[in-house]
Coordinates of C-alpha atoms and ligand atoms in Angstrom, one line a residue:
M1 CA 109.2 73.4 84.8
S2 CA 108.6 70.3 82.1
D3 CA 105.7 68.2 81.9
A4 CA 108.3 65.2 83.1
D5 CA 108.8 67.0 86.0
V6 CA 105.6 67.5 87.2
D7 CA 103.2 64.5 89.0
T8 CA 99.6 65.9 89.7
A9 CA 99.2 63.5 92.3
E10 CA 102.0 64.6 94.4
R11 CA 101.9 65.4 98.1
I12 CA 102.0 69.1 98.7
V13 CA 102.9 70.8 102.3
V14 CA 102.2 74.6 102.4
A15 CA 103.6 76.4 105.3
G16 CA 102.2 79.3 106.5
Y17 CA 98.2 80.4 105.3
G18 CA 98.2 83.9 104.4
P19 CA 96.9 85.4 101.0
A20 CA 99.3 83.7 98.9
A21 CA 98.9 80.1 100.5
H22 CA 95.5 80.7 100.1
R23 CA 95.3 81.7 96.5
L24 CA 97.7 78.6 95.7
V25 CA 95.4 75.7 97.1
E26 CA 92.8 77.5 95.4
R27 CA 94.3 77.6 92.5
L28 CA 95.5 73.7 93.1
A29 CA 92.3 72.4 93.2
H30 CA 90.6 74.4 90.7
R31 CA 93.3 73.1 88.2
G32 CA 92.5 69.4 89.2
H33 CA 95.6 68.6 91.4
G34 CA 95.0 65.5 92.5
G35 CA 97.1 65.0 95.5
A36 CA 96.9 65.7 99.0
V37 CA 97.4 69.2 100.2
T38 CA 98.4 70.2 103.7
V39 CA 98.5 73.6 105.0
L40 CA 100.1 74.6 108.2
G41 CA 98.9 78.0 109.5
A42 CA 100.4 79.3 112.7
E43 CA 97.8 82.2 113.3
P44 CA 94.5 80.7 114.6
E45 CA 92.4 81.9 112.2
P46 CA 91.8 80.9 108.7
A47 CA 93.3 83.1 105.9
Y48 CA 92.0 86.8 105.6
Q49 CA 92.7 90.1 103.5
R50 CA 95.8 91.6 105.1
P51 CA 95.6 94.6 103.3
L52 CA 92.4 95.7 104.7
L53 CA 93.6 95.6 108.3
T54 CA 93.2 99.6 108.7
S55 CA 89.4 98.9 107.7
V56 CA 89.0 96.9 110.8
V57 CA 91.1 99.5 113.0
D58 CA 88.9 102.1 111.9
G59 CA 85.7 99.9 112.2
T60 CA 84.6 100.2 108.8
L61 CA 84.5 96.6 108.6
P62 CA 84.3 94.0 111.1
S63 CA 87.4 91.4 111.0
G64 CA 85.1 88.5 110.0
A65 CA 84.5 90.3 106.6
L66 CA 88.3 90.1 105.9
R67 CA 88.2 86.3 105.8
L68 CA 88.9 84.9 102.6
P69 CA 86.8 82.1 100.8
A70 CA 87.0 79.3 102.6
A71 CA 89.9 76.2 101.8
P72 CA 88.6 73.9 99.1
E73 CA 87.0 70.8 99.8
G74 CA 90.0 68.0 100.6
V75 CA 92.7 70.5 101.7
R76 CA 94.0 69.6 105.0
L77 CA 93.9 72.6 107.5
L78 CA 96.2 72.7 110.1
L79 CA 95.6 76.3 111.9
G80 CA 97.6 77.4 115.1
V81 CA 100.4 74.8 114.2
T82 CA 103.7 76.1 113.2
A83 CA 106.2 74.2 111.1
T84 CA 109.6 74.7 112.9
A85 CA 111.7 72.2 111.1
V86 CA 112.2 70.8 107.6
D87 CA 113.8 67.6 107.0
R88 CA 115.0 67.8 103.4
E89 CA 116.6 64.2 103.2
R90 CA 113.5 62.3 104.4
R91 CA 111.2 65.2 103.1
L92 CA 109.5 65.8 106.3
V93 CA 107.8 69.2 107.7
H94 CA 107.8 68.9 111.5
S95 CA 105.7 71.2 113.4
D96 CA 104.8 72.3 117.1
D97 CA 101.9 69.8 117.8
G98 CA 104.8 67.1 117.8
R99 CA 103.4 66.0 114.2
S100 CA 105.4 65.4 111.3
H101 CA 104.0 66.1 107.7
P102 CA 105.4 64.1 104.8
Y103 CA 106.1 65.7 101.4
D104 CA 106.9 65.0 97.5
R105 CA 107.0 69.0 97.4
L106 CA 107.2 71.8 100.0
V107 CA 105.8 75.3 99.5
L108 CA 107.3 78.0 101.6
A109 CA 104.4 80.7 102.2
T110 CA 105.4 82.0 105.7
G111 CA 105.4 85.9 104.8
A112 CA 107.0 88.8 106.3
A113 CA 106.9 90.1 110.3
P114 CA 107.1 94.0 110.8
R115 CA 110.5 95.3 110.3
L116 CA 111.6 97.1 113.6
P117 CA 113.7 100.0 113.1
D118 CA 117.3 99.7 114.8
L119 CA 116.7 101.8 117.8
P120 CA 118.1 100.8 120.9
W121 CA 115.0 101.6 122.9
L122 CA 113.2 99.3 121.1
H123 CA 115.0 96.6 121.8
G124 CA 114.5 95.5 125.6
S125 CA 116.9 92.3 127.2
D126 CA 113.5 90.0 126.5
G127 CA 113.2 90.6 122.9
Q128 CA 109.8 92.2 123.8
L129 CA 108.4 95.8 122.4
P130 CA 108.1 98.5 125.0
A131 CA 104.5 98.6 126.8
G132 CA 102.5 100.9 124.2
V133 CA 104.7 100.3 121.2
R134 CA 102.9 98.1 118.6
V135 CA 102.4 97.0 115.1
L136 CA 100.0 96.5 112.7
R137 CA 100.3 93.1 110.7
T138 CA 97.8 90.6 112.0
L139 CA 94.0 90.7 113.0
D140 CA 95.4 90.2 116.7
D141 CA 97.4 94.0 116.2
T142 CA 93.9 96.0 115.3
A143 CA 92.3 95.0 118.9
A144 CA 95.1 97.0 120.5
L145 CA 94.7 100.0 118.4
A146 CA 91.5 100.8 119.6
G147 CA 90.9 103.6 121.6
A148 CA 90.8 107.4 122.3
A149 CA 94.2 108.5 123.2
P150 CA 97.0 110.4 121.2
V151 CA 99.0 107.9 119.2
T152 CA 102.3 108.8 117.3
V153 CA 103.2 106.4 114.1
V154 CA 106.6 106.1 113.1
G155 CA 107.1 105.5 109.3
G156 CA 106.3 107.1 105.7
G157 CA 105.1 104.4 103.5
P158 CA 101.5 103.2 102.3
L159 CA 100.8 101.5 105.3
A160 CA 101.6 104.8 107.7
V161 CA 99.5 106.9 105.6
E162 CA 96.9 104.4 105.4
A163 CA 97.2 103.7 109.4
V164 CA 97.6 107.6 109.9
L165 CA 93.9 107.9 108.3
A166 CA 92.5 105.2 109.9
L167 CA 93.4 106.6 113.3
R168 CA 92.4 110.0 112.7
R169 CA 88.8 108.7 111.6
L170 CA 88.4 106.9 115.2
G171 CA 88.7 110.5 116.2
R172 CA 93.0 110.0 117.7
D173 CA 95.3 112.7 117.9
V174 CA 97.7 111.4 115.6
T175 CA 101.2 112.5 114.9
L176 CA 103.4 111.1 111.7
V177 CA 107.1 110.9 112.5
H178 CA 109.0 109.9 109.0
R179 CA 112.9 110.3 108.8
G180 CA 112.0 111.3 105.5
P181 CA 111.1 114.6 103.5
Y182 CA 107.5 113.8 103.1
P183 CA 104.9 110.6 103.5
L184 CA 105.3 108.1 100.6
D185 CA 108.8 109.7 99.6
R186 CA 109.5 106.4 98.2
H187 CA 106.8 107.0 95.4
L188 CA 105.8 110.0 95.2
D189 CA 107.9 113.5 93.6
P190 CA 108.7 116.3 96.1
R191 CA 105.5 118.3 94.6
A192 CA 103.1 115.6 95.2
G193 CA 104.7 114.8 98.5
E194 CA 104.3 118.4 100.1
L195 CA 100.7 118.6 98.6
L196 CA 100.0 114.8 100.2
S197 CA 101.9 116.6 103.5
A198 CA 99.5 119.8 103.3
R199 CA 96.1 117.5 102.7
L200 CA 97.6 115.4 106.0
R201 CA 97.8 118.4 108.0
A202 CA 94.5 119.6 107.0
L203 CA 92.9 116.2 108.4
D204 CA 94.9 117.4 111.9
V205 CA 97.7 115.2 111.3
D206 CA 100.7 116.5 113.1
L207 CA 103.8 115.7 111.0
C208 CA 107.4 115.7 112.0
L209 CA 109.3 115.2 109.2
G210 CA 113.0 114.2 108.4
R211 CA 113.0 113.1 112.3
T212 CA 113.9 109.9 114.0
A213 CA 112.3 108.5 117.5
R214 CA 115.1 108.9 120.2
A215 CA 113.4 107.2 123.4
Y216 CA 109.8 106.5 124.8
A217 CA 108.6 106.5 128.4
D218 CA 105.5 107.7 130.4
G219 CA 103.6 108.5 127.3
K220 CA 106.1 110.5 125.5
L221 CA 108.0 109.9 122.6
R222 CA 111.1 112.0 122.3
L223 CA 112.4 112.7 118.6
D224 CA 115.9 113.2 117.5
D225 CA 115.5 117.1 117.7
G226 CA 114.8 117.1 120.9
R227 CA 111.0 117.6 120.7
C228 CA 108.7 115.6 123.0
V229 CA 105.5 114.2 121.4
A230 CA 102.5 112.6 123.5
A231 CA 101.7 109.1 122.3
H232 CA 99.9 106.9 124.6
D233 CA 100.6 104.2 121.9
V234 CA 103.3 104.0 119.3
L235 CA 102.6 102.3 115.8
L236 CA 105.7 101.1 114.0
C237 CA 104.9 101.0 110.3
T238 CA 108.4 100.6 109.6
G239 CA 108.2 97.9 106.7
A240 CA 108.5 94.1 106.8
A241 CA 111.0 91.4 106.7
P242 CA 110.4 88.3 105.4
R243 CA 110.2 85.4 107.4
D244 CA 112.8 83.1 106.1
G245 CA 113.9 81.6 109.5
L246 CA 112.3 78.2 108.5
A247 CA 114.1 77.9 105.3
R248 CA 117.4 79.2 106.3
S249 CA 117.6 76.0 109.1
A250 CA 116.7 73.8 106.4
G251 CA 120.2 75.0 104.6
L252 CA 118.3 76.8 102.2
A253 CA 119.6 80.0 100.7
V254 CA 118.5 82.5 102.1
D255 CA 119.5 86.1 102.2
G256 CA 116.6 88.6 103.2
G257 CA 114.3 86.3 101.8
V258 CA 113.9 82.8 100.3
F259 CA 116.1 82.8 97.0
V260 CA 113.9 81.4 94.1
D261 CA 114.0 81.0 90.4
D262 CA 111.7 81.9 87.9
E263 CA 110.0 79.2 88.7
L264 CA 109.5 80.0 92.2
R265 CA 111.6 77.0 93.2
T266 CA 114.4 77.0 96.1
D267 CA 118.1 75.7 95.6
D268 CA 116.2 72.7 96.4
P269 CA 114.2 71.5 93.5
R270 CA 111.5 70.3 96.1
V271 CA 111.2 73.3 97.9
H272 CA 109.3 76.1 96.5
A273 CA 109.0 79.6 98.1
I274 CA 106.3 82.3 97.4
G275 CA 104.8 85.8 98.6
D276 CA 106.2 87.6 100.9
C277 CA 108.9 85.1 102.6
A278 CA 110.6 85.1 99.0
R279 CA 112.9 87.2 97.0
P280 CA 113.9 86.7 93.0
A281 CA 117.3 85.7 92.9
G282 CA 117.8 87.3 89.8
P283 CA 117.5 91.3 89.4
A284 CA 114.3 93.3 90.8
G285 CA 111.2 92.8 88.6
S286 CA 112.1 88.8 88.1
Y287 CA 109.3 85.6 88.2
G288 CA 109.1 87.4 84.4
G289 CA 107.4 90.0 86.0
H290 CA 105.1 88.3 88.3
T291 CA 105.5 90.6 90.9
T292 CA 102.5 90.3 93.8
A293 CA 102.4 87.6 96.5
W294 CA 98.9 86.6 94.8
E295 CA 100.8 86.2 91.1
Q296 CA 103.2 84.1 93.0
A297 CA 100.7 82.0 94.1
E298 CA 98.9 81.7 90.8
T299 CA 102.1 81.1 88.7
L300 CA 103.4 78.4 91.1
A301 CA 99.9 76.4 90.8
L302 CA 99.8 76.9 87.3
L303 CA 103.9 75.0 87.1
L304 CA 102.5 72.3 89.6
T305 CA 100.0 71.4 87.7
G306 CA 101.9 71.1 84.5
D307 CA 101.4 74.3 82.5
D308 CA 103.9 76.7 81.0
F309 CA 105.0 79.8 82.9
P310 CA 102.4 82.2 82.3
P311 CA 102.7 85.7 80.7
A312 CA 103.1 88.6 83.1
R313 CA 100.4 90.7 83.5
S314 CA 101.1 92.9 86.5
R315 CA 101.3 96.5 85.7
P316 CA 102.3 98.3 89.0
V317 CA 99.6 99.8 91.0
L318 CA 99.5 102.0 94.1
R319 CA 96.1 103.3 95.5
L320 CA 96.0 104.4 98.5
R321 CA 92.6 102.7 100.9
A322 CA 91.5 106.0 102.0
R323 CA 88.1 107.7 101.3
E324 CA 89.6 111.5 102.4
L325 CA 92.7 110.7 100.1
D326 CA 92.3 110.1 96.1
L327 CA 95.9 109.1 95.3
V328 CA 97.0 106.8 92.9
R329 CA 100.5 105.9 91.3
L330 CA 100.6 103.9 88.1
G331 CA 104.1 102.4 86.7
A332 CA 107.4 104.5 87.1
P333 CA 108.6 107.7 85.0
D334 CA 111.8 105.8 83.8
G335 CA 112.1 106.1 80.1
A336 CA 109.2 109.0 79.8
D337 CA 110.2 111.1 77.0
E338 CA 107.4 113.3 77.8
T339 CA 105.9 114.9 81.0
V340 CA 103.3 116.5 82.0
V341 CA 102.5 118.1 85.2
L342 CA 99.8 119.8 86.5
A343 CA 99.9 121.5 90.2
D344 CA 96.8 123.2 91.6
A345 CA 97.4 123.6 95.2
A346 CA 94.8 125.5 96.3
R347 CA 92.5 122.7 95.7
G348 CA 94.7 120.2 96.5
R349 CA 95.2 118.4 92.9
Y350 CA 98.4 117.1 91.3
A351 CA 98.8 115.1 88.1
R352 CA 102.7 113.8 87.1
L353 CA 102.2 112.4 83.5
S354 CA 104.7 110.5 82.4
L355 CA 104.8 109.1 78.7
R356 CA 106.6 107.0 76.5
D357 CA 105.7 107.1 72.5
N358 CA 102.3 108.7 73.3
R359 CA 101.4 106.4 76.0
V360 CA 101.4 106.3 79.4
C361 CA 104.5 104.8 81.5
G362 CA 104.0 106.4 84.7
A363 CA 102.0 108.8 86.5
V364 CA 101.2 110.4 90.4
L365 CA 97.6 111.5 90.2
L366 CA 96.3 113.3 93.5
G367 CA 92.5 114.4 94.3
L368 CA 91.7 113.9 90.3
D369 CA 89.0 111.1 90.5
R370 CA 88.1 111.4 87.2
A371 CA 91.4 111.3 85.9
I372 CA 92.2 108.4 87.6
A373 CA 89.6 106.6 86.2
A374 CA 90.3 107.5 82.7
V375 CA 94.3 107.4 82.9
A376 CA 94.2 104.0 84.7
R377 CA 92.2 103.1 81.5
L378 CA 94.6 104.2 79.3
Y379 CA 97.8 102.9 81.0
Q380 CA 95.9 99.4 81.4
R381 CA 94.9 99.3 78.0
G382 CA 98.5 100.8 76.4
E383 CA 96.6 103.0 74.4
P384 CA 97.8 106.5 73.1
V385 CA 96.6 109.6 75.1
P386 CA 94.6 112.0 73.6
A387 CA 96.4 115.4 72.2
D388 CA 94.8 117.7 75.0
R389 CA 96.3 116.3 77.9
L390 CA 94.5 119.2 80.5
A391 CA 91.5 117.9 79.2
L392 CA 92.4 114.5 80.4
L393 CA 93.9 115.3 83.5
L394 CA 90.6 117.4 84.5
G395 CA 88.6 114.7 83.5
A396 CA 87.1 116.9 80.7
A397 CA 88.2 114.7 77.4
P398 CA 84.8 114.1 75.7
E399 CA 86.6 110.8 74.2
Y400 CA 86.9 109.0 78.1
A401 CA 84.5 110.6 79.8
G402 CA 81.4 108.9 78.2
E403 CA 81.8 105.1 78.9
E404 CA 82.2 105.1 82.6
L405 CA 82.3 101.6 83.3
P406 CA 84.2 99.9 80.1
G407 CA 84.3 96.1 80.4
D408 CA 87.6 95.5 79.1
V409 CA 88.8 97.8 81.7
V410 CA 90.8 95.3 84.7
V411 CA 88.5 95.9 88.0
C412 CA 91.2 93.8 90.5
H413 CA 94.4 93.8 88.9
C414 CA 95.4 90.9 91.9
S415 CA 93.3 88.8 90.6
N416 CA 93.0 89.9 86.8
V417 CA 89.3 90.5 87.0
T418 CA 87.7 92.7 84.2
G419 CA 84.1 94.6 84.2
T420 CA 83.1 92.1 81.6
D421 CA 84.3 88.8 83.8
L422 CA 81.9 91.0 86.5
E423 CA 79.1 90.9 84.2
A424 CA 79.6 87.3 83.3
A425 CA 79.3 86.7 86.8
W426 CA 76.5 88.7 87.6
Q427 CA 74.4 86.8 84.2
A428 CA 75.1 83.8 86.1
G429 CA 73.5 85.1 89.0
A430 CA 76.2 86.5 91.2
R431 CA 74.1 89.4 92.6
T432 CA 75.5 90.9 95.2
P433 CA 79.5 92.3 96.2
A434 CA 80.3 88.8 97.9
A435 CA 78.7 87.1 95.1
L436 CA 80.6 88.5 92.5
T437 CA 83.6 88.1 94.6
A438 CA 83.3 84.4 95.5
A439 CA 82.6 83.8 91.5
T440 CA 85.1 85.8 90.5
R441 CA 87.9 86.5 93.3
A442 CA 87.8 89.8 92.9
S443 CA 88.7 92.1 95.8
T444 CA 90.4 89.0 97.3
G445 CA 94.1 90.4 97.0
C446 CA 94.8 93.6 98.3
G447 CA 90.9 95.0 98.7
S448 CA 91.7 98.0 97.0
C449 CA 88.9 97.6 94.5
G450 CA 86.1 97.1 96.7
D451 CA 84.5 100.0 96.1
E452 CA 85.0 99.7 92.6
L453 CA 83.5 96.4 92.7
R454 CA 80.3 97.7 94.3
R455 CA 79.9 100.9 91.9
W456 CA 80.1 97.5 89.0
C457 CA 77.0 96.2 91.3
T458 CA 75.1 99.1 91.7
E459 CA 75.4 99.7 87.6
F460 CA 74.1 96.3 86.9
V461 CA 71.0 96.7 89.0
R462 CA 70.7 99.9 87.1
R463 CA 71.1 98.2 84.0
E464 CA 68.6 96.0 84.5
E465 CA 66.1 98.4 86.0
A466 CA 66.9 100.5 82.7
V467 CA 65.6 97.1 80.5
S468 CA 62.9 96.6 82.6
A469 CA 61.3 99.9 82.7
Ligands
FAD501 C1 98.0 96.6 106.5 C2 98.1 96.2 105.0 C3 97.9 96.8 104.1 C4 99.0 96.0 102.7 N1 98.5 96.4 101.6 C5 99.1 96.0 100.2 C6 98.6 96.4 99.0 O1 97.7 97.3 98.8 N2 99.1 95.7 98.2 C7 99.9 94.7 98.4 O2 100.4 93.7 97.2 N3 100.7 94.2 99.5 C8 100.0 94.8 100.7 N4 100.2 94.4 101.6 C9 101.0 92.9 101.7 C10 100.1 91.9 101.9 O3 99.5 91.8 102.9 C11 101.5 91.1 101.5 O4 102.1 90.8 100.6 C12 100.7 89.6 101.6 O5 100.0 89.7 103.1 C13 101.5 88.6 101.6 O6 100.9 87.1 101.7 P1 101.3 86.1 102.3 O7 100.8 84.7 101.9 O8 102.6 86.0 101.4 O9 102.1 86.3 103.6 P2 101.6 86.8 105.1 O10 100.4 87.6 104.7 O11 102.4 87.2 106.0 O12 101.2 85.2 105.7 C14 101.9 84.2 106.1 C15 101.5 83.8 107.0 O13 102.2 82.4 107.2 C16 102.2 82.2 109.0 N5 103.5 81.8 109.3 C17 104.9 82.3 109.5 N6 105.4 81.2 110.1 C18 105.2 80.3 109.4 C19 105.4 78.4 110.4 N7 106.7 78.4 110.3 N8 104.3 77.6 109.9 C20 103.2 78.2 110.0 N9 102.5 79.3 109.4 C21 103.3 80.0 109.3 C22 102.1 83.4 109.4 O14 101.4 83.7 110.9 C23 101.0 84.5 108.4 O15 99.6 83.9 108.9 C24 99.4 94.9 102.9 C25 100.0 94.4 104.2 C26 99.6 95.1 105.5 C27 99.7 94.6 106.7

């Protein structure tokens, strides 16, 4: 987007108020956008950290703790209001409260809805899910998962695994039904998958793998092999589908998401889409590599306030938010010229390190917490790995063991916050994890760095005490 295209007094209307919209309006204000900003959010509550919903399910966090910082002053926030139609000719968004909202630029941030598997028993004539069948996408959904009766989770992705563990923490009997050969089969190699399955079984999770659910009635889920599983509740964790209906009815190009170019623009140059509702028109990994909802929001805020397309910074990281299971996947093994595997089934430890030019391009690490810190550091910095690979994986490489919390390591990938950023905020007076979050935005994305943020806080206190002793 060239400077000539940008008018910082433009009226911006945002449809949707999830994490992507929240980050966008916060960044627009930070960058001095002068025009009116109106946000329509269908949910009654302000934006919250959706990825932390499983922490509400298991009672680790109260629902209020997920709330993201308040919208900047001056933003017109209309909660419980759904955008129902877009009149692109007159540049108006209509909402279900009968109002119309004029825009110079419209940003679609309508997110995604749970994707339901194509199973006939799920789709009644009234369009409602059968009683007892649930999804996990909103704060409202978490309340329905309280209770003690057996529950069956259907799915095999990170949400399914995190939900299974959260429900076990509540003491519920849990069965996981997944049609793949092991949970996280799209992320892990078979060996890691085997160990993960063993770990889940050790936590008393009943795994039904390679199976689909055929019918659900009277608290029993029947599988395709004829087995019946007791299930007071069935939780579907079977993916998310972009909410692109508003764009479709406005005549924008849509196919499993709103098509956008590298500048997050739809085929109408006045309409953008970010976050889970957007789909890059180019090959996977488009947006110049800006892939998460948070990063897309930051990119668009820069573009709408006259900056250049920012450099990509995402380095894909998947980390389970589950204290029973230290599991991380970094990058991808594609193009590796060396692979190092460590498998210690008896102690549930596993590592697969994919190296290219002696640097980490991908890694799967399970049950190796010290190696996770060291390998993640090498991966983020793009530094060569030590010659003694085994020592690195066992957390025993001396050159990687000393500096526990190095300043240049990215602590929060979603907001690109380093240890040095945290230290600067601490020195400026942010003395609690919440204050550090408010000052740096660390932990306002996927939330998987929450524990690390607390560790840093403890470390700052320790350093101060050491100085004053
Ligand atoms: C339990 C869980 C764990 C997750 N973990 C991770 C993770 O570790 N890492 C990661 O990158 N992602 C994770 N995700 C996905 C992440 O939450 C999404 O990528 C992120 O929420 C997308 O933000 P968004 O604002 O685009 O959409 P959403 O969060 O879906 O928000 C969209 C909002 O728009 C509202 N809306 C929809 N239509 C309209 C309309 N017409 N008018 C007004 N409002 C509307 C919706 O009600 C919703 O509030 C996780 C998701 C879940 C549920």
